[in-house]
mmCIF file of C-alpha atoms in Angstrom:
data_model
loop_
_atom_site.group_PDB
_atom_site.id
_atom_site.type_symbol
_atom_site.label_atom_id
_atom_site.label_comp_id
_atom_site.label_asym_id
_atom_site.label_seq_id
_atom_site.Cartn_x
_atom_site.Cartn_y
_atom_site.Cartn_z
ATOM 1 C CA MET A 1 3.089 84.744 4.515
ATOM 2 C CA PRO A 2 5.206 87.821 3.432
ATOM 3 C CA PHE A 3 3.995 91.094 4.005
ATOM 4 C CA ASP A 4 2.823 93.093 1.057
ATOM 5 C CA PRO A 5 1.086 96.845 1.668
ATOM 6 C CA SER A 6 -0.360 96.544 -2.100
ATOM 7 C CA LYS A 7 -2.891 93.840 -0.653
ATOM 8 C CA ILE A 8 -3.870 95.761 2.194
ATOM 9 C CA ARG A 9 -4.375 98.740 -0.247
ATOM 10 C CA ALA A 10 -6.239 96.499 -2.677
ATOM 11 C CA ARG A 11 -8.438 95.392 0.172
ATOM 12 C CA ILE A 12 -9.285 98.613 1.300
ATOM 13 C CA ALA A 13 -10.296 99.678 -2.080
ATOM 14 C CA SER A 14 -12.463 96.762 -2.626
ATOM 15 C CA GLU A 15 -15.699 95.224 -0.604
ATOM 16 C CA LYS A 16 -15.612 91.989 -2.435
ATOM 17 C CA LYS A 17 -15.096 88.751 -0.540
ATOM 18 C CA PRO A 18 -12.034 86.736 -1.022
ATOM 19 C CA TYR A 19 -14.208 83.807 -2.048
ATOM 20 C CA SER A 20 -17.161 83.314 -3.906
ATOM 21 C CA ILE A 21 -20.129 80.526 -3.793
ATOM 22 C CA ARG A 22 -22.167 79.758 -6.850
ATOM 23 C CA ASN A 23 -25.281 77.718 -7.081
ATOM 24 C CA LEU A 24 -25.264 75.453 -9.437
ATOM 25 C CA ALA A 25 -28.399 73.838 -11.130
ATOM 26 C CA GLY A 26 -29.066 69.840 -9.642
ATOM 27 C CA GLY A 27 -28.550 71.522 -6.205
ATOM 28 C CA GLU A 28 -24.513 71.949 -6.546
ATOM 29 C CA ALA A 29 -22.701 74.875 -5.291
ATOM 30 C CA ASP A 30 -19.285 75.797 -6.232
ATOM 31 C CA VAL A 31 -17.187 77.538 -3.839
ATOM 32 C CA MET A 32 -13.869 79.559 -5.070
ATOM 33 C CA LEU A 33 -11.654 79.852 -2.535
ATOM 34 C CA TYR A 34 -8.405 81.412 -3.858
ATOM 35 C CA GLY A 35 -5.881 83.524 -1.684
ATOM 36 C CA GLU A 36 -4.461 83.612 1.593
ATOM 37 C CA ILE A 37 -6.397 82.268 4.770
ATOM 38 C CA GLY A 38 -7.408 84.868 7.575
ATOM 39 C CA TRP A 39 -5.287 88.127 8.440
ATOM 40 C CA LEU A 40 -6.149 89.943 4.909
ATOM 41 C CA GLY A 41 -7.697 87.331 2.847
ATOM 42 C CA THR A 42 -10.501 84.461 3.621
ATOM 43 C CA THR A 43 -11.288 84.442 7.153
ATOM 44 C CA ALA A 44 -13.015 81.642 9.103
ATOM 45 C CA ASP A 45 -16.398 84.094 10.567
ATOM 46 C CA GLU A 46 -17.156 84.891 7.467
ATOM 47 C CA PHE A 47 -17.021 81.509 5.233
ATOM 48 C CA VAL A 48 -17.647 79.330 8.107
ATOM 49 C CA ALA A 49 -21.190 81.405 8.377
ATOM 50 C CA ASP A 50 -21.474 80.992 4.500
ATOM 51 C CA ILE A 51 -21.448 77.217 4.364
ATOM 52 C CA LYS A 52 -23.479 76.526 7.472
ATOM 53 C CA ALA A 53 -26.166 78.598 5.479
ATOM 54 C CA LEU A 54 -25.479 76.961 2.045
ATOM 55 C CA SER A 55 -28.390 74.435 0.826
ATOM 56 C CA ALA A 56 -26.460 72.075 -1.538
ATOM 57 C CA SER A 57 -26.366 68.169 -1.923
ATOM 58 C CA GLN A 58 -22.775 68.725 -3.319
ATOM 59 C CA ILE A 59 -20.153 71.175 -2.542
ATOM 60 C CA ASN A 60 -17.171 71.451 -5.276
ATOM 61 C CA LEU A 61 -14.830 73.259 -3.510
ATOM 62 C CA HIS A 62 -11.844 74.729 -6.095
ATOM 63 C CA LEU A 63 -8.861 75.838 -3.792
ATOM 64 C CA SER A 64 -5.973 77.844 -4.789
ATOM 65 C CA SER A 65 -4.130 79.041 -1.999
ATOM 66 C CA PRO A 66 -0.243 80.110 -0.058
ATOM 67 C CA GLY A 67 -2.011 79.231 3.081
ATOM 68 C CA GLY A 68 -1.821 81.448 6.177
ATOM 69 C CA SER A 69 -3.536 80.940 9.513
ATOM 70 C CA VAL A 70 -3.600 77.792 11.301
ATOM 71 C CA PHE A 71 -6.511 78.734 13.537
ATOM 72 C CA ASP A 72 -8.873 80.384 10.315
ATOM 73 C CA GLY A 73 -7.965 77.096 8.281
ATOM 74 C CA ILE A 74 -8.682 74.831 10.386
ATOM 75 C CA ALA A 75 -12.064 76.360 11.420
ATOM 76 C CA ILE A 76 -12.663 76.052 7.358
ATOM 77 C CA MET A 77 -12.037 72.475 7.287
ATOM 78 C CA ASN A 78 -14.291 71.783 9.805
ATOM 79 C CA ALA A 79 -16.485 73.324 8.668
ATOM 80 C CA LEU A 80 -17.019 71.814 4.952
ATOM 81 C CA ARG A 81 -16.500 68.320 7.008
ATOM 82 C CA ALA A 82 -19.690 69.392 9.369
ATOM 83 C CA HIS A 83 -21.673 70.126 6.220
ATOM 84 C CA PRO A 84 -24.337 67.466 4.940
ATOM 85 C CA ALA A 85 -23.219 67.324 1.485
ATOM 86 C CA PRO A 86 -20.203 65.736 0.252
ATOM 87 C CA VAL A 87 -17.525 67.331 -0.439
ATOM 88 C CA THR A 88 -15.328 67.368 -3.743
ATOM 89 C CA VAL A 89 -12.043 69.730 -3.406
ATOM 90 C CA TYR A 90 -10.241 70.758 -6.782
ATOM 91 C CA VAL A 91 -6.727 71.693 -6.180
ATOM 92 C CA ASP A 92 -6.580 73.825 -8.945
ATOM 93 C CA SER A 93 -2.756 75.655 -8.577
ATOM 94 C CA LEU A 94 -1.668 75.744 -4.911
ATOM 95 C CA ALA A 95 -2.569 74.171 -1.615
ATOM 96 C CA ALA A 96 0.276 75.158 0.103
ATOM 97 C CA SER A 97 0.782 74.917 4.269
ATOM 98 C CA ILE A 98 -2.689 75.403 5.944
ATOM 99 C CA ALA A 99 -4.586 75.461 2.794
ATOM 100 C CA SER A 100 -3.508 71.590 2.406
ATOM 101 C CA VAL A 101 -5.019 71.133 5.597
ATOM 102 C CA ILE A 102 -7.848 72.622 4.351
ATOM 103 C CA ALA A 103 -7.951 70.298 1.099
ATOM 104 C CA MET A 104 -8.073 67.201 3.591
ATOM 105 C CA ALA A 105 -12.049 68.417 3.871
ATOM 106 C CA GLY A 106 -12.548 66.759 1.053
ATOM 107 C CA ASP A 107 -14.571 63.566 0.608
ATOM 108 C CA ARG A 108 -12.950 63.298 -2.787
ATOM 109 C CA ILE A 109 -9.851 65.356 -3.779
ATOM 110 C CA VAL A 110 -8.715 66.389 -7.297
ATOM 111 C CA ALA A 111 -5.181 67.653 -8.190
ATOM 112 C CA ARG A 112 -5.303 69.391 -11.281
ATOM 113 C CA GLN A 113 -2.791 69.152 -14.142
ATOM 114 C CA GLY A 114 -0.059 71.214 -12.876
ATOM 115 C CA ALA A 115 -1.532 72.017 -9.353
ATOM 116 C CA GLU A 116 0.880 71.434 -6.350
ATOM 117 C CA PHE A 117 0.783 70.750 -2.295
ATOM 118 C CA MET A 118 3.359 71.750 0.099
ATOM 119 C CA ILE A 119 3.088 71.016 3.869
ATOM 120 C CA HIS A 120 5.725 72.648 6.683
ATOM 121 C CA GLU A 121 5.525 73.025 10.309
ATOM 122 C CA ALA A 122 3.749 75.769 11.727
ATOM 123 C CA ALA A 123 5.465 79.094 12.194
ATOM 124 C CA GLY A 124 4.592 82.183 14.320
ATOM 125 C CA LEU A 125 6.031 85.164 15.502
ATOM 126 C CA ALA A 126 6.857 86.041 19.302
ATOM 127 C CA VAL A 127 7.879 89.237 21.007
ATOM 128 C CA GLY A 128 9.048 89.148 24.940
ATOM 129 C CA ASN A 129 10.929 87.290 27.809
ATOM 130 C CA ALA A 130 12.061 83.449 27.591
ATOM 131 C CA ASP A 131 8.919 82.526 29.331
ATOM 132 C CA GLU A 132 6.531 83.669 25.968
ATOM 133 C CA MET A 133 9.505 81.958 24.385
ATOM 134 C CA ARG A 134 9.017 78.810 25.238
ATOM 135 C CA GLU A 135 4.876 79.068 25.211
ATOM 136 C CA MET A 136 5.019 80.170 21.574
ATOM 137 C CA ALA A 137 7.669 77.126 20.992
ATOM 138 C CA GLU A 138 4.811 74.494 22.852
ATOM 139 C CA LEU A 139 2.022 75.990 20.895
ATOM 140 C CA LEU A 140 3.775 75.929 17.268
ATOM 141 C CA ASP A 141 4.651 72.067 18.443
ATOM 142 C CA ARG A 142 0.864 71.347 19.079
ATOM 143 C CA GLN A 143 -0.381 73.121 15.932
ATOM 144 C CA SER A 144 2.475 71.167 13.863
ATOM 145 C CA ASP A 145 1.399 67.725 15.608
ATOM 146 C CA LYS A 146 -2.300 68.926 14.907
ATOM 147 C CA ILE A 147 -1.631 69.291 11.236
ATOM 148 C CA ALA A 148 0.464 65.742 10.835
ATOM 149 C CA GLY A 149 -2.632 63.755 12.636
ATOM 150 C CA ILE A 150 -4.766 65.677 10.103
ATOM 151 C CA TYR A 151 -2.358 64.199 7.362
ATOM 152 C CA ALA A 152 -2.223 60.748 8.914
ATOM 153 C CA ALA A 153 -5.788 60.056 8.665
ATOM 154 C CA ARG A 154 -5.953 60.821 5.398
ATOM 155 C CA ALA A 155 -3.124 59.094 4.100
ATOM 156 C CA GLY A 156 -1.816 56.674 6.212
ATOM 157 C CA GLY A 157 1.151 56.696 8.286
ATOM 158 C CA SER A 158 1.930 57.999 11.628
ATOM 159 C CA VAL A 159 2.411 61.728 13.237
ATOM 160 C CA GLU A 160 6.176 61.474 13.611
ATOM 161 C CA ASP A 161 6.258 60.488 9.889
ATOM 162 C CA TRP A 162 4.387 63.710 8.599
ATOM 163 C CA ARG A 163 6.017 66.330 10.933
ATOM 164 C CA ALA A 164 9.578 64.684 9.684
ATOM 165 C CA ALA A 165 8.143 65.393 6.068
ATOM 166 C CA MET A 166 6.871 68.737 7.390
ATOM 167 C CA LYS A 167 10.173 69.978 8.623
ATOM 168 C CA ARG A 168 11.968 69.249 5.212
ATOM 169 C CA GLU A 169 9.374 71.460 3.549
ATOM 170 C CA THR A 170 7.947 68.799 1.193
ATOM 171 C CA TRP A 171 6.352 70.056 -2.142
ATOM 172 C CA PHE A 172 4.256 67.552 -4.213
ATOM 173 C CA SER A 173 3.075 67.701 -7.648
ATOM 174 C CA ALA A 174 -0.347 66.448 -8.464
ATOM 175 C CA GLN A 175 0.704 62.751 -9.105
ATOM 176 C CA GLU A 176 3.629 62.692 -5.933
ATOM 177 C CA ALA A 177 0.756 63.967 -3.803
ATOM 178 C CA VAL A 178 -1.894 61.207 -5.350
ATOM 179 C CA ASP A 179 1.081 58.548 -4.561
ATOM 180 C CA ALA A 180 1.453 59.919 -0.825
ATOM 181 C CA GLY A 181 -2.281 59.750 -0.157
ATOM 182 C CA LEU A 182 -3.167 63.353 -0.079
ATOM 183 C CA ALA A 183 -5.133 63.327 -2.911
ATOM 184 C CA ASP A 184 -7.671 60.402 -4.766
ATOM 185 C CA GLU A 185 -6.812 61.709 -8.573
ATOM 186 C CA VAL A 186 -5.272 63.782 -11.334
ATOM 187 C CA ASP A 187 -7.565 65.584 -12.894
ATOM 188 C CA ALA A 188 -7.534 64.508 -16.686
ATOM 189 C CA PRO A 189 -6.352 67.322 -19.214
ATOM 190 C CA THR A 190 -8.764 70.182 -20.395
ATOM 191 C CA ARG A 191 -8.238 72.431 -23.344
ATOM 192 C CA GLU A 192 -7.291 74.929 -20.598
ATOM 193 C CA SER A 193 -4.535 72.670 -18.708
ATOM 194 C CA GLU A 194 -2.763 71.407 -22.201
ATOM 195 C CA ARG A 195 -0.523 74.276 -22.280
ATOM 196 C CA ALA A 196 3.107 73.981 -21.612
ATOM 197 C CA PRO A 197 4.491 73.330 -17.923
ATOM 198 C CA GLY A 198 5.957 76.562 -17.764
ATOM 199 C CA GLU A 199 2.780 78.633 -18.055
ATOM 200 C CA LEU A 200 1.048 77.103 -14.952
ATOM 201 C CA ALA A 201 4.035 77.533 -12.833
ATOM 202 C CA VAL A 202 2.417 77.977 -9.528
ATOM 203 C CA ALA A 203 5.410 80.319 -8.272
ATOM 204 C CA ALA A 204 4.346 83.286 -10.347
ATOM 205 C CA SER A 205 0.835 83.432 -8.440
ATOM 206 C CA TRP A 206 2.360 85.037 -5.217
ATOM 207 C CA ASP A 207 5.382 85.560 -3.491
ATOM 208 C CA LEU A 208 6.693 82.432 -1.955
ATOM 209 C CA SER A 209 9.805 83.588 -0.566
ATOM 210 C CA VAL A 210 8.768 83.174 3.200
ATOM 211 C CA PHE A 211 9.146 79.483 2.158
ATOM 212 C CA ARG A 212 12.338 77.040 2.097
ATOM 213 C CA TYR A 213 11.519 76.563 -1.819
ATOM 214 C CA ALA A 214 9.513 78.672 -4.162
ATOM 215 C CA GLY A 215 7.442 75.594 -5.595
ATOM 216 C CA ARG A 216 8.347 72.163 -6.463
ATOM 217 C CA GLU A 217 10.746 72.670 -9.649
ATOM 218 C CA GLN A 218 12.798 74.156 -6.578
ATOM 219 C CA ALA A 219 12.439 71.755 -3.973
ATOM 220 C CA PRO A 220 13.576 68.055 -3.730
ATOM 221 C CA ALA A 221 11.610 65.184 -4.694
ATOM 222 C CA PRO A 222 9.170 64.291 -1.803
ATOM 223 C CA GLU A 223 10.125 61.229 0.440
ATOM 224 C CA PRO A 224 7.679 58.491 1.204
ATOM 225 C CA VAL A 225 5.770 58.709 3.884
ATOM 226 C CA ALA A 226 2.584 56.213 4.723
ATOM 227 C CA LEU A 227 3.270 53.836 1.690
ATOM 228 C CA GLU A 228 6.653 52.906 2.478
ATOM 229 C CA ARG A 229 6.106 50.482 5.288
ATOM 230 C CA GLU A 230 4.948 47.351 3.099
ATOM 231 C CA SER A 231 8.002 45.000 3.499
ATOM 232 C CA HIS A 232 8.912 41.638 4.961
ATOM 233 C CA THR A 233 11.753 42.887 7.496
ATOM 234 C CA LEU A 234 11.393 43.554 10.993
ATOM 235 C CA SER A 235 12.335 46.967 12.633
ATOM 236 C CA GLU A 236 14.474 47.767 14.846
ATOM 237 C CA ASP A 237 11.947 48.450 17.527
ATOM 238 C CA ILE A 238 9.918 45.037 17.140
ATOM 239 C CA ARG A 239 13.728 43.034 17.568
ATOM 240 C CA SER A 240 14.304 45.238 20.703
ATOM 241 C CA LEU A 241 10.695 43.680 22.105
ATOM 242 C CA ILE A 242 10.797 40.389 21.240
ATOM 243 C CA GLY A 243 14.776 39.567 21.649
ATOM 244 C CA GLU A 244 17.037 38.910 18.687
ATOM 245 C CA GLU A 245 16.376 35.298 18.552
ATOM 246 C CA ILE A 246 12.412 35.318 17.893
ATOM 247 C CA ALA A 247 13.120 38.162 15.540
ATOM 248 C CA ALA A 248 15.278 35.677 13.721
ATOM 249 C CA GLN A 249 13.153 33.249 13.689
ATOM 250 C CA LEU A 250 9.875 35.452 12.509
ATOM 251 C CA ALA A 251 12.377 36.866 9.770
ATOM 252 C CA ALA A 252 13.149 33.254 8.541
ATOM 253 C CA ALA A 253 9.169 32.545 8.728
ATOM 254 C CA VAL A 254 8.603 35.613 6.337
ATOM 255 C CA ALA A 255 11.261 35.635 3.949
ATOM 256 C CA PRO A 256 10.970 34.091 0.975
ATOM 257 C CA PRO A 257 12.731 30.372 0.445
ATOM 258 C CA VAL A 258 15.900 30.587 -0.955
ATOM 259 C CA GLU A 259 16.969 27.372 -3.128
ATOM 260 C CA ASP A 260 20.402 25.755 -2.457
ATOM 261 C CA THR A 261 22.722 26.256 -5.069
ATOM 262 C CA THR A 262 25.430 24.448 -4.364
ATOM 263 C CA PRO A 263 26.613 22.199 -6.179
ATOM 264 C CA VAL A 264 26.258 18.177 -5.442
ATOM 265 C CA GLU A 265 29.709 16.080 -5.519
ATOM 266 C CA PRO A 266 28.940 12.834 -7.338
ATOM 267 C CA VAL A 267 29.330 10.132 -5.039
ATOM 268 C CA ALA A 268 32.419 7.744 -6.004
ATOM 269 C CA GLU A 269 31.795 4.175 -7.040
ATOM 270 C CA THR A 270 32.244 1.410 -4.264
ATOM 271 C CA THR A 271 32.523 -2.503 -4.979
ATOM 272 C CA PRO A 272 29.412 -3.919 -4.148
ATOM 273 C CA VAL A 273 29.942 -6.404 -1.255
ATOM 274 C CA GLU A 274 27.777 -9.743 -1.089
ATOM 275 C CA PRO A 275 25.586 -10.298 1.901
ATOM 276 C CA ALA A 276 26.659 -13.236 4.312
ATOM 277 C CA PRO A 277 24.450 -16.261 3.726
ATOM 278 C CA GLU A 278 22.033 -16.552 6.166
ATOM 279 C CA GLU A 279 21.936 -19.669 9.108
ATOM 280 C CA PRO A 280 18.330 -21.790 8.535
ATOM 281 C CA THR A 281 16.406 -21.130 11.717
ATOM 282 C CA ALA A 282 14.511 -24.350 13.519
ATOM 283 C CA GLU A 283 10.702 -24.285 12.513
ATOM 284 C CA PRO A 284 8.847 -24.074 15.465
ATOM 285 C CA GLU A 285 6.702 -27.247 16.002
ATOM 286 C CA PRO A 286 3.031 -27.132 15.418
ATOM 287 C CA GLU A 287 0.762 -26.556 18.604
ATOM 288 C CA ALA A 288 -1.255 -29.542 19.652
ATOM 289 C CA ALA A 289 -4.533 -29.344 18.265
ATOM 290 C CA ALA A 290 -6.890 -28.258 21.137
ATOM 291 C CA GLU A 291 -9.887 -30.824 21.822
ATOM 292 C CA PRO A 292 -13.577 -29.415 20.690
ATOM 293 C CA VAL A 293 -15.487 -27.887 23.714
ATOM 294 C CA ASP A 294 -18.891 -29.343 24.072
ATOM 295 C CA GLU A 295 -20.916 -25.935 24.159
ATOM 296 C CA TRP A 296 -23.792 -27.950 25.150
ATOM 297 C CA ALA A 297 -22.369 -30.127 27.538
ATOM 298 C CA ALA A 298 -20.829 -26.982 29.658
ATOM 299 C CA MET A 299 -24.386 -25.200 29.428
ATOM 300 C CA VAL A 300 -26.097 -28.287 31.146
ATOM 301 C CA ALA A 301 -23.554 -29.501 33.589
ATOM 302 C CA HIS A 302 -24.927 -28.171 36.456
ATOM 303 C CA LEU A 303 -28.381 -29.700 35.781
ATOM 304 C CA SER A 304 -26.531 -33.262 36.468
ATOM 305 C CA GLN A 305 -24.786 -32.527 39.555
ATOM 306 C CA PRO A 306 -26.899 -33.872 42.763
ATOM 307 C CA LYS A 307 -28.777 -31.323 44.648
ATOM 308 C CA PRO A 308 -27.355 -30.874 48.030
ATOM 309 C CA ASP A 309 -29.436 -32.571 51.138
ATOM 310 C CA PRO A 310 -30.456 -30.047 53.626
ATOM 311 C CA TRP A 311 -31.212 -32.698 56.458
ATOM 312 C CA ALA A 312 -28.181 -34.115 55.821
ATOM 313 C CA ALA A 313 -26.220 -31.150 56.324
ATOM 314 C CA LEU A 314 -28.046 -29.945 59.195
ATOM 315 C CA VAL A 315 -27.696 -33.384 61.155
ATOM 316 C CA ALA A 316 -24.104 -33.554 59.930
ATOM 317 C CA ARG A 317 -22.536 -32.022 62.789
ATOM 318 C CA PHE A 318 -24.086 -34.073 65.581
ATOM 319 C CA THR A 319 -23.054 -37.151 63.352
ATOM 320 C CA HIS A 320 -19.341 -35.944 63.145
ATOM 321 C CA SER A 321 -19.396 -35.286 67.118
ATOM 322 C CA THR A 322 -20.991 -38.533 68.146
ATOM 323 C CA SER A 323 -18.053 -40.016 65.545
ATOM 324 C CA ALA A 324 -15.271 -38.071 67.486
ATOM 325 C CA ALA A 325 -16.537 -38.707 71.093
ATOM 326 C CA SER A 326 -16.085 -42.849 70.304
ATOM 327 C CA SER A 327 -12.794 -42.251 68.994
ATOM 328 C CA ALA A 328 -11.989 -40.349 72.047
ATOM 329 C CA THR A 329 -13.332 -43.315 74.246
ATOM 330 C CA GLU A 330 -11.613 -45.948 72.186
ATOM 331 C CA ALA A 331 -8.234 -44.451 72.594
ATOM 332 C CA ALA A 332 -8.752 -44.515 76.703
#
């Protein structure tokens, strides 16, 4: 954030907290979090202590901030998430930089008419030698990855996709934030927000010259991050894993069928050819009729056969031997 000496004088002259908590009827509490986070604005130690001591059944956080300290902002976000009461975040004007991360603490995030979100990579100052500069670069990369992971957990997409959007310093209008998944809904117009859009310009609230763009009107349209992935095409990463042949088969399987619009040529008429006469075939001779089988006779046939004489079978060998001996004597 830019250095503004007038804010130092205002902070010293006033002992008022830069945020306020007001209990409402029915157990609800309104928390007004306006201004910078950390440094000359809302610090985590004070805010977290007050949130932990807050007894409420519903917290309504009204947010309007250009951002500030990454560490203070993440501590504030986690304190709101840890509170047992559900949290509804109303982005009244601007949720930029680390303030957009605080907005992610809401169980429900409502973007007011004319509100804006802004995401960018972590930034910092370093004074020292090359090692100290490299250490700062690594710290900023870690913080940016951490912030991108918070966006991805809320809105979908990958850390890499959100890091790319953060590198571009992406600004979202209220509806664009809903489309990107950073907010759940745009608040219905009220008497206060039915004024001309120019009267609600966010850039008039703070000096935003530290950012690449001074508001959504000066920034290019945000590119889709998490919602652009629904497609029937195969990415190049998948092709490299499964090979071009299998990738082509999968792409053909998921692609919608293409109708064949090639005109069909008429078939030329030809003179019909009469089939050759079939030769008469010899009729097979009828098989002789099988004689009927007397099933009863077959069943009782074994009863009419004579039973073997066991004595005759016993002495048969002696009778046979005698006959053989007589024949031998006659032959001699």
